[in-house]
Amino acid sequence: MPVFQPQSDALRATRRQALWTGGGLAALVAAPGVALADTGKSEAPAKALPAYARWKNADAMIVHSANTIELRRDHFGQGSVTPTDYLYVRNNLNPPSEDIVKDPDAWVIEISGVANPMRTTLGELKRLGLTSVTMVLQCSGNGRGYFPHKPSGTQWREGAAGCVTFTGVPLKVVAEALGGVAGGAKYITGTGGETIPEGIDPKTVMVERSVPLAALDDAILAWELNGEPLPLAHGGPLRMIVPGYMGVNNIKYIKHLAFTAEQSPAKIQQSSYRFTPVGTKGNPGAPSLWAVPVNSWLTSPVQQGKPVKAGRVQLVGVAFGGAHPIKGVEVSTDGGKTWAAAQWFGADLGPFAWRNFVLAVDLKPGTYQVATRASNAQGEVQPRERVENERGYNNNSWLDRSIELVVA
Amino acid sequence: MPVFQPQSDALRATRRQALWTGGGLAALVAAPGVALADTGKSEAPAKALPAYARWKNADAMIVHSANTIELRRDHFGQGSVTPTDYLYVRNNLNPPSEDIVKDPDAWVIEISGVANPMRTTLGELKRLGLTSVTMVLQCSGNGRGYFPHKPSGTQWREGAAGCVTFTGVPLKVVAEALGGVAGGAKYITGTGGETIPEGIDPKTVMVERSVPLAALDDAILAWELNGEPLPLAHGGPLRMIVPGYMGVNNIKYIKHLAFTAEQSPAKIQQSSYRFTPVGTKGNPGAPSLWAVPVNSWLTSPVQQGKPVKAGRVQLVGVAFGGAHPIKGVEVSTDGGKTWAAAQWFGADLGPFAWRNFVLAVDLKPGTYQVATRASNAQGEVQPRERVENERGYNNNSWLDRSIELVVA
């Protein structure tokens, strides 16, 4: 089974004409009327939401750049599912034109590495089957802002994560409808529908990622997010969803899905999104950013330095098991010397979702170091310290996310 | 324990100054820029969304009036939880000023019929406890549009219903914190914070409802809806939520909560929202609109008369058990002669939520009468026919909601 090849010029030209016009720079132009003023909620002046995401809740988001938008820690809310207008955005390339979501059912996807490869449309995929999954979607760099060596990339704190419901067709059903996965396949490889700039080797910028074939059990091709048609900002009209895997593996505007013997030759697969020691470059031999690690953080109260009234305080947060179901979460108010089990509240949304937790404590005036520590069904426990690495990936340190709570 | 009395003039004046200014007529003025054009999706020209709900998804909603806004049947989506901007709106009086949601924690609520009655704030309630519930919220008149005698009121079809997550403090925790429910109480009575027009008997218009004390097991005082602060359109800053009970019992902008020996003397309790034979008026002896009945309907495909392509078709819908957990749902493609069990998909969001279901069928060209029929854990089954009643309440007929599907 061949590794992915750059598409033929003819196919690329067709796509460009049909679907890829008007993207790129247009997405970087701020929407008219979006305020540029500092909201007073971050150190730097607030940037405007980019046009393709101008419907996001401006008060809830930190706009790092046109392609990196974070949810504020004090806006996670307590409803288990992250509202779509609160969900973080991270694009590896500028999104395509908004035109591609105007007639979702017309979106074309090529599927190969099956007994009967074919090009089909989203409209046809919808006839095959239907399922929903609620899951944590998280950028590999979430928590990068805590690494002391200041890795390159967006300095995310907690907010490059959300828990959302995707609806679509199980990938397994699609593969079976096409005669089954071809022999020798070890990976599921998805290619995004972004416009590739002219004059450079596509492999250096294309968004094409491979995940182990085992992901077929849970993967879906999704056209809905939280009950609404999947918006462009989150990969609409069609996105490959791989529950339990880091955000980058969930290919937006997917144009080509292949079952492959090898991983994609794209840079984003071969050397980016690899976990390496500080000072060393990513390489194919290093662990790939696949599985989401166990994690948790406090979401209320989180106003550092702003006093909370003494007495009964509800400590609230989110906890998730990552690649394995969440099992429990503990809370400490003394910087990790002692821990108490928190209680879940709200519905259990399945093995890939996060859960909201609460611990009621009675606090006298003073200063408290509040930390949370999750564990999953695999026995993995959130560590005290982050694991240092060159690009600042996979931060699940409970210490980094602890909060100094002043009680008065 | 006394039944509710009209508030003192002093208290009313204070409220009016602090919270009730600017509402009423202002809410009826359409937002600038909202199109008045016919969207082509309903028979009558589309009305503009009212100012207080202008953030709703205009494409998804049918605006019957400034206080009655319905979700289109083809916009239910498949994500289990209804997005807030797709949730129907039904107000019995014009909503108060938007000012009341600007500082939610300052909202004042009076609580009586407990050992230690008190006035407190939402900020203080948040310290007492925390829980979430995902539930069907439905107007008593949902499906009224199918009654042949054209009952007065909004001619809702399916869309005066949604499944949403409310977060707040369990009412039981509040009652316990105030020394427990006073002896002799049989009802939970909530009073809304709407402005009462001058010069008329408040009891004739006030929104004050009583539900049986048994509802205390599940009721909450909620300040969040789907993870965001509760908006004014849905009763923010604080709403009494009574899972399993019809929408009208979930008191918006709640200003007074009382455990009472009698039901409220308000007209909305005594004679409105009563189930009576056609031609007879509501009265205190008739059943009150409390429990949500078992129900279901198809949500896709629902374009009546618009042909669906022959072959595999996914029949998709929502089903809920109402006051009791949903148990199963069947689908018929022959107008109810034969039925097949559908499959659930997505997470189980608890006993008060609806579930999404799907049945894959292979359809040859022709015309099909597609119906869905739900049953709950109490053994209640959705009936073929609606039960005729004067005001067109509680329609859960599977026949009324069946769809003629043309397959070509």
PDB file of N, CA, C and O in Angstrom, chain B residues 257-307:
ATOM      1  N   LEU B 257     -39.305  32.033  46.585  1.00  0.00           N
ATOM      2  CA  LEU B 257     -39.540  30.597  46.608  1.00  0.00           C
ATOM      3  C   LEU B 257     -40.124  30.260  47.972  1.00  0.00           C
ATOM      4  O   LEU B 257     -39.581  30.674  49.005  1.00  0.00           O
ATOM      5  N   ALA B 258     -41.241  29.543  47.966  1.00  0.00           N
ATOM      6  CA  ALA B 258     -41.909  29.250  49.237  1.00  0.00           C
ATOM      7  C   ALA B 258     -42.373  27.798  49.277  1.00  0.00           C
ATOM      8  O   ALA B 258     -42.786  27.243  48.251  1.00  0.00           O
ATOM      9  N   PHE B 259     -42.272  27.213  50.432  1.00  0.00           N
ATOM     10  CA  PHE B 259     -42.899  25.908  50.655  1.00  0.00           C
ATOM     11  C   PHE B 259     -44.263  26.210  51.274  1.00  0.00           C
ATOM     12  O   PHE B 259     -44.343  26.848  52.332  1.00  0.00           O
ATOM     13  N   THR B 260     -45.308  25.812  50.588  1.00  0.00           N
ATOM     14  CA  THR B 260     -46.653  26.278  50.951  1.00  0.00           C
ATOM     15  C   THR B 260     -47.618  25.108  51.181  1.00  0.00           C
ATOM     16  O   THR B 260     -47.441  24.015  50.631  1.00  0.00           O
ATOM     17  N   ALA B 261     -48.630  25.395  51.980  1.00  0.00           N
ATOM     18  CA  ALA B 261     -49.663  24.381  52.239  1.00  0.00           C
ATOM     19  C   ALA B 261     -50.651  24.297  51.084  1.00  0.00           C
ATOM     20  O   ALA B 261     -51.278  23.262  50.856  1.00  0.00           O
ATOM     21  N   GLU B 262     -50.823  25.430  50.384  1.00  0.00           N
ATOM     22  CA  GLU B 262     -51.780  25.497  49.278  1.00  0.00           C
ATOM     23  C   GLU B 262     -51.056  25.858  47.988  1.00  0.00           C
ATOM     24  O   GLU B 262     -49.949  26.379  48.023  1.00  0.00           O
ATOM     25  N   GLN B 263     -51.754  25.615  46.901  1.00  0.00           N
ATOM     26  CA  GLN B 263     -51.238  26.070  45.630  1.00  0.00           C
ATOM     27  C   GLN B 263     -51.408  27.580  45.498  1.00  0.00           C
ATOM     28  O   GLN B 263     -52.278  28.172  46.131  1.00  0.00           O
ATOM     29  N   SER B 264     -50.577  28.181  44.684  1.00  0.00           N
ATOM     30  CA  SER B 264     -50.662  29.627  44.451  1.00  0.00           C
ATOM     31  C   SER B 264     -52.082  30.031  44.037  1.00  0.00           C
ATOM     32  O   SER B 264     -52.741  29.320  43.269  1.00  0.00           O
ATOM     33  N   PRO B 265     -52.549  31.202  44.507  1.00  0.00           N
ATOM     34  CA  PRO B 265     -53.859  31.695  44.077  1.00  0.00           C
ATOM     35  C   PRO B 265     -53.825  32.345  42.691  1.00  0.00           C
ATOM     36  O   PRO B 265     -54.863  32.772  42.196  1.00  0.00           O
ATOM     37  N   ALA B 266     -52.657  32.412  42.073  1.00  0.00           N
ATOM     38  CA  ALA B 266     -52.563  33.068  40.763  1.00  0.00           C
ATOM     39  C   ALA B 266     -53.388  32.312  39.720  1.00  0.00           C
ATOM     40  O   ALA B 266     -53.520  31.089  39.770  1.00  0.00           O
ATOM     41  N   LYS B 267     -53.909  33.077  38.774  1.00  0.00           N
ATOM     42  CA  LYS B 267     -54.711  32.497  37.700  1.00  0.00           C
ATOM     43  C   LYS B 267     -53.920  31.427  36.942  1.00  0.00           C
ATOM     44  O   LYS B 267     -54.478  30.380  36.555  1.00  0.00           O
ATOM     45  N   ILE B 268     -52.626  31.647  36.749  1.00  0.00           N
ATOM     46  CA  ILE B 268     -51.807  30.711  35.983  1.00  0.00           C
ATOM     47  C   ILE B 268     -51.725  29.338  36.661  1.00  0.00           C
ATOM     48  O   ILE B 268     -51.433  28.328  36.030  1.00  0.00           O
ATOM     49  N   GLN B 269     -52.022  29.328  37.967  1.00  0.00           N
ATOM     50  CA  GLN B 269     -52.053  28.064  38.707  1.00  0.00           C
ATOM     51  C   GLN B 269     -53.478  27.524  38.845  1.00  0.00           C
ATOM     52  O   GLN B 269     -53.704  26.330  38.704  1.00  0.00           O
ATOM     53  N   GLN B 270     -54.425  28.411  39.107  1.00  0.00           N
ATOM     54  CA  GLN B 270     -55.783  27.985  39.472  1.00  0.00           C
ATOM     55  C   GLN B 270     -56.625  27.546  38.277  1.00  0.00           C
ATOM     56  O   GLN B 270     -57.389  26.592  38.373  1.00  0.00           O
ATOM     57  N   SER B 271     -56.464  28.266  37.150  1.00  0.00           N
ATOM     58  CA  SER B 271     -57.340  27.927  36.022  1.00  0.00           C
ATOM     59  C   SER B 271     -56.609  27.788  34.694  1.00  0.00           C
ATOM     60  O   SER B 271     -56.998  26.985  33.846  1.00  0.00           O
ATOM     61  N   SER B 272     -55.537  28.555  34.521  1.00  0.00           N
ATOM     62  CA  SER B 272     -54.739  28.316  33.313  1.00  0.00           C
ATOM     63  C   SER B 272     -53.927  27.050  33.543  1.00  0.00           C
ATOM     64  O   SER B 272     -53.739  26.616  34.673  1.00  0.00           O
ATOM     65  N   TYR B 273     -53.455  26.477  32.468  1.00  0.00           N
ATOM     66  CA  TYR B 273     -52.633  25.267  32.559  1.00  0.00           C
ATOM     67  C   TYR B 273     -53.345  24.154  33.329  1.00  0.00           C
ATOM     68  O   TYR B 273     -52.765  23.486  34.181  1.00  0.00           O
ATOM     69  N   ARG B 274     -54.641  24.011  32.991  1.00  0.00           N
ATOM     70  CA  ARG B 274     -55.429  22.884  33.507  1.00  0.00           C
ATOM     71  C   ARG B 274     -55.952  22.106  32.309  1.00  0.00           C
ATOM     72  O   ARG B 274     -56.306  22.685  31.285  1.00  0.00           O
ATOM     73  N   PHE B 275     -56.034  20.813  32.482  1.00  0.00           N
ATOM     74  CA  PHE B 275     -56.430  19.906  31.408  1.00  0.00           C
ATOM     75  C   PHE B 275     -57.938  19.649  31.506  1.00  0.00           C
ATOM     76  O   PHE B 275     -58.394  18.949  32.415  1.00  0.00           O
ATOM     77  N   THR B 276     -58.705  20.229  30.591  1.00  0.00           N
ATOM     78  CA  THR B 276     -60.175  20.117  30.653  1.00  0.00           C
ATOM     79  C   THR B 276     -60.742  19.723  29.292  1.00  0.00           C
ATOM     80  O   THR B 276     -60.116  19.971  28.258  1.00  0.00           O
ATOM     81  N   PRO B 277     -61.941  19.129  29.292  1.00  0.00           N
ATOM     82  CA  PRO B 277     -62.567  18.764  28.022  1.00  0.00           C
ATOM     83  C   PRO B 277     -62.788  19.990  27.141  1.00  0.00           C
ATOM     84  O   PRO B 277     -62.932  21.107  27.648  1.00  0.00           O
ATOM     85  N   VAL B 278     -62.815  19.736  25.831  1.00  0.00           N
ATOM     86  CA  VAL B 278     -63.054  20.824  24.885  1.00  0.00           C
ATOM     87  C   VAL B 278     -64.380  21.511  25.232  1.00  0.00           C
ATOM     88  O   VAL B 278     -65.376  20.842  25.518  1.00  0.00           O
ATOM     89  N   GLY B 279     -64.375  22.822  25.264  1.00  0.00           N
ATOM     90  CA  GLY B 279     -65.582  23.586  25.548  1.00  0.00           C
ATOM     91  C   GLY B 279     -65.737  23.946  27.010  1.00  0.00           C
ATOM     92  O   GLY B 279     -66.662  24.673  27.370  1.00  0.00           O
ATOM     93  N   THR B 280     -64.847  23.458  27.867  1.00  0.00           N
ATOM     94  CA  THR B 280     -64.945  23.783  29.295  1.00  0.00           C
ATOM     95  C   THR B 280     -63.717  24.562  29.746  1.00  0.00           C
ATOM     96  O   THR B 280     -62.614  24.366  29.233  1.00  0.00           O
ATOM     97  N   LYS B 281     -63.959  25.444  30.724  1.00  0.00           N
ATOM     98  CA  LYS B 281     -62.874  26.297  31.206  1.00  0.00           C
ATOM     99  C   LYS B 281     -61.990  25.571  32.214  1.00  0.00           C
ATOM    100  O   LYS B 281     -62.419  24.657  32.897  1.00  0.00           O
ATOM    101  N   GLY B 282     -60.753  26.051  32.328  1.00  0.00           N
ATOM    102  CA  GLY B 282     -59.851  25.549  33.346  1.00  0.00           C
ATOM    103  C   GLY B 282     -60.374  25.863  34.725  1.00  0.00           C
ATOM    104  O   GLY B 282     -61.027  26.898  34.929  1.00  0.00           O
ATOM    105  N   ASN B 283     -60.118  24.982  35.688  1.00  0.00           N
ATOM    106  CA  ASN B 283     -60.585  25.186  37.063  1.00  0.00           C
ATOM    107  C   ASN B 283     -59.701  24.393  38.004  1.00  0.00           C
ATOM    108  O   ASN B 283     -59.006  23.459  37.586  1.00  0.00           O
ATOM    109  N   PRO B 284     -59.735  24.775  39.294  1.00  0.00           N
ATOM    110  CA  PRO B 284     -58.806  24.148  40.258  1.00  0.00           C
ATOM    111  C   PRO B 284     -59.008  22.649  40.434  1.00  0.00           C
ATOM    112  O   PRO B 284     -58.111  21.971  40.935  1.00  0.00           O
ATOM    113  N   GLY B 285     -60.158  22.130  40.020  1.00  0.00           N
ATOM    114  CA  GLY B 285     -60.398  20.702  40.163  1.00  0.00           C
ATOM    115  C   GLY B 285     -59.827  19.866  39.032  1.00  0.00           C
ATOM    116  O   GLY B 285     -59.733  18.648  39.144  1.00  0.00           O
ATOM    117  N   ALA B 286     -59.446  20.514  37.959  1.00  0.00           N
ATOM    118  CA  ALA B 286     -58.922  19.786  36.794  1.00  0.00           C
ATOM    119  C   ALA B 286     -57.428  19.526  36.957  1.00  0.00           C
ATOM    120  O   ALA B 286     -56.747  20.253  37.677  1.00  0.00           O
ATOM    121  N   PRO B 287     -56.900  18.497  36.284  1.00  0.00           N
ATOM    122  CA  PRO B 287     -55.464  18.196  36.414  1.00  0.00           C
ATOM    123  C   PRO B 287     -54.592  19.378  35.993  1.00  0.00           C
ATOM    124  O   PRO B 287     -54.854  20.025  34.971  1.00  0.00           O
ATOM    125  N   SER B 288     -53.575  19.631  36.793  1.00  0.00           N
ATOM    126  CA  SER B 288     -52.638  20.716  36.511  1.00  0.00           C
ATOM    127  C   SER B 288     -51.571  20.231  35.526  1.00  0.00           C
ATOM    128  O   SER B 288     -51.239  19.048  35.496  1.00  0.00           O
ATOM    129  N   LEU B 289     -51.047  21.133  34.734  1.00  0.00           N
ATOM    130  CA  LEU B 289     -49.992  20.760  33.780  1.00  0.00           C
ATOM    131  C   LEU B 289     -48.664  20.636  34.508  1.00  0.00           C
ATOM    132  O   LEU B 289     -47.869  21.570  34.546  1.00  0.00           O
ATOM    133  N   TRP B 290     -48.449  19.480  35.074  1.00  0.00           N
ATOM    134  CA  TRP B 290     -47.219  19.214  35.788  1.00  0.00           C
ATOM    135  C   TRP B 290     -46.322  18.264  34.992  1.00  0.00           C
ATOM    136  O   TRP B 290     -45.373  18.697  34.363  1.00  0.00           O
ATOM    137  N   ALA B 291     -46.645  16.972  35.022  1.00  0.00           N
ATOM    138  CA  ALA B 291     -45.719  15.978  34.454  1.00  0.00           C
ATOM    139  C   ALA B 291     -45.635  16.046  32.931  1.00  0.00           C
ATOM    140  O   ALA B 291     -46.635  16.180  32.230  1.00  0.00           O
ATOM    141  N   VAL B 292     -44.411  15.924  32.434  1.00  0.00           N
ATOM    142  CA  VAL B 292     -44.172  15.801  30.997  1.00  0.00           C
ATOM    143  C   VAL B 292     -44.565  14.388  30.572  1.00  0.00           C
ATOM    144  O   VAL B 292     -44.150  13.418  31.208  1.00  0.00           O
ATOM    145  N   PRO B 293     -45.401  14.252  29.504  1.00  0.00           N
ATOM    146  CA  PRO B 293     -45.751  12.904  29.042  1.00  0.00           C
ATOM    147  C   PRO B 293     -44.670  12.300  28.138  1.00  0.00           C
ATOM    148  O   PRO B 293     -43.861  13.021  27.548  1.00  0.00           O
ATOM    149  N   VAL B 294     -44.672  10.984  28.049  1.00  0.00           N
ATOM    150  CA  VAL B 294     -43.763  10.260  27.151  1.00  0.00           C
ATOM    151  C   VAL B 294     -44.000  10.745  25.719  1.00  0.00           C
ATOM    152  O   VAL B 294     -45.148  10.983  25.314  1.00  0.00           O
ATOM    153  N   ASN B 295     -42.917  10.902  24.962  1.00  0.00           N
ATOM    154  CA  ASN B 295     -43.084  11.451  23.619  1.00  0.00           C
ATOM    155  C   ASN B 295     -41.864  11.146  22.748  1.00  0.00           C
ATOM    156  O   ASN B 295     -40.807  10.732  23.257  1.00  0.00           O
ATOM    157  N   SER B 296     -42.012  11.326  21.462  1.00  0.00           N
ATOM    158  CA  SER B 296     -40.916  11.158  20.501  1.00  0.00           C
ATOM    159  C   SER B 296     -41.330  11.772  19.177  1.00  0.00           C
ATOM    160  O   SER B 296     -42.527  11.966  18.931  1.00  0.00           O
ATOM    161  N   TRP B 297     -40.361  12.086  18.353  1.00  0.00           N
ATOM    162  CA  TRP B 297     -40.670  12.477  16.977  1.00  0.00           C
ATOM    163  C   TRP B 297     -39.428  12.324  16.108  1.00  0.00           C
ATOM    164  O   TRP B 297     -38.299  12.342  16.604  1.00  0.00           O
ATOM    165  N   LEU B 298     -39.704  12.148  14.842  1.00  0.00           N
ATOM    166  CA  LEU B 298     -38.631  12.084  13.853  1.00  0.00           C
ATOM    167  C   LEU B 298     -38.063  13.492  13.672  1.00  0.00           C
ATOM    168  O   LEU B 298     -38.815  14.470  13.645  1.00  0.00           O
ATOM    169  N   THR B 299     -36.727  13.568  13.537  1.00  0.00           N
ATOM    170  CA  THR B 299     -36.112  14.875  13.252  1.00  0.00           C
ATOM    171  C   THR B 299     -35.387  14.881  11.903  1.00  0.00           C
ATOM    172  O   THR B 299     -35.037  15.945  11.400  1.00  0.00           O
ATOM    173  N   SER B 300     -35.171  13.687  11.327  1.00  0.00           N
ATOM    174  CA  SER B 300     -34.526  13.618  10.019  1.00  0.00           C
ATOM    175  C   SER B 300     -34.811  12.265   9.385  1.00  0.00           C
ATOM    176  O   SER B 300     -34.662  11.252  10.066  1.00  0.00           O
ATOM    177  N   PRO B 301     -35.195  12.206   8.086  1.00  0.00           N
ATOM    178  CA  PRO B 301     -35.548  13.354   7.253  1.00  0.00           C
ATOM    179  C   PRO B 301     -36.981  13.800   7.523  1.00  0.00           C
ATOM    180  O   PRO B 301     -37.845  12.967   7.764  1.00  0.00           O
ATOM    181  N   VAL B 302     -37.202  15.108   7.472  1.00  0.00           N
ATOM    182  CA  VAL B 302     -38.538  15.629   7.800  1.00  0.00           C
ATOM    183  C   VAL B 302     -39.034  16.642   6.781  1.00  0.00           C
ATOM    184  O   VAL B 302     -39.984  17.377   7.051  1.00  0.00           O
ATOM    185  N   GLN B 303     -38.386  16.707   5.632  1.00  0.00           N
ATOM    186  CA  GLN B 303     -38.838  17.638   4.597  1.00  0.00           C
ATOM    187  C   GLN B 303     -40.018  17.017   3.882  1.00  0.00           C
ATOM    188  O   GLN B 303     -39.850  16.287   2.922  1.00  0.00           O
ATOM    189  N   GLN B 304     -41.225  17.303   4.360  1.00  0.00           N
ATOM    190  CA  GLN B 304     -42.402  16.660   3.792  1.00  0.00           C
ATOM    191  C   GLN B 304     -42.539  16.990   2.301  1.00  0.00           C
ATOM    192  O   GLN B 304     -42.466  18.136   1.901  1.00  0.00           O
ATOM    193  N   GLY B 305     -42.728  15.949   1.515  1.00  0.00           N
ATOM    194  CA  GLY B 305     -42.928  16.127   0.084  1.00  0.00           C
ATOM    195  C   GLY B 305     -41.640  16.223  -0.716  1.00  0.00           C
ATOM    196  O   GLY B 305     -41.640  16.000  -1.916  1.00  0.00           O
ATOM    197  N   LYS B 306     -40.522  16.553  -0.056  1.00  0.00           N
ATOM    198  CA  LYS B 306     -39.246  16.656  -0.770  1.00  0.00           C
ATOM    199  C   LYS B 306     -38.652  15.250  -0.882  1.00  0.00           C
ATOM    200  O   LYS B 306     -38.390  14.616   0.138  1.00  0.00           O
ATOM    201  N   PRO B 307     -38.445  14.741  -2.075  1.00  0.00           N
ATOM    202  CA  PRO B 307     -38.047  13.339  -2.201  1.00  0.00           C
ATOM    203  C   PRO B 307     -36.689  13.042  -1.564  1.00  0.00           C
ATOM    204  O   PRO B 307     -35.768  13.854  -1.608  1.00  0.00           O
TER     205      PRO B 307
END
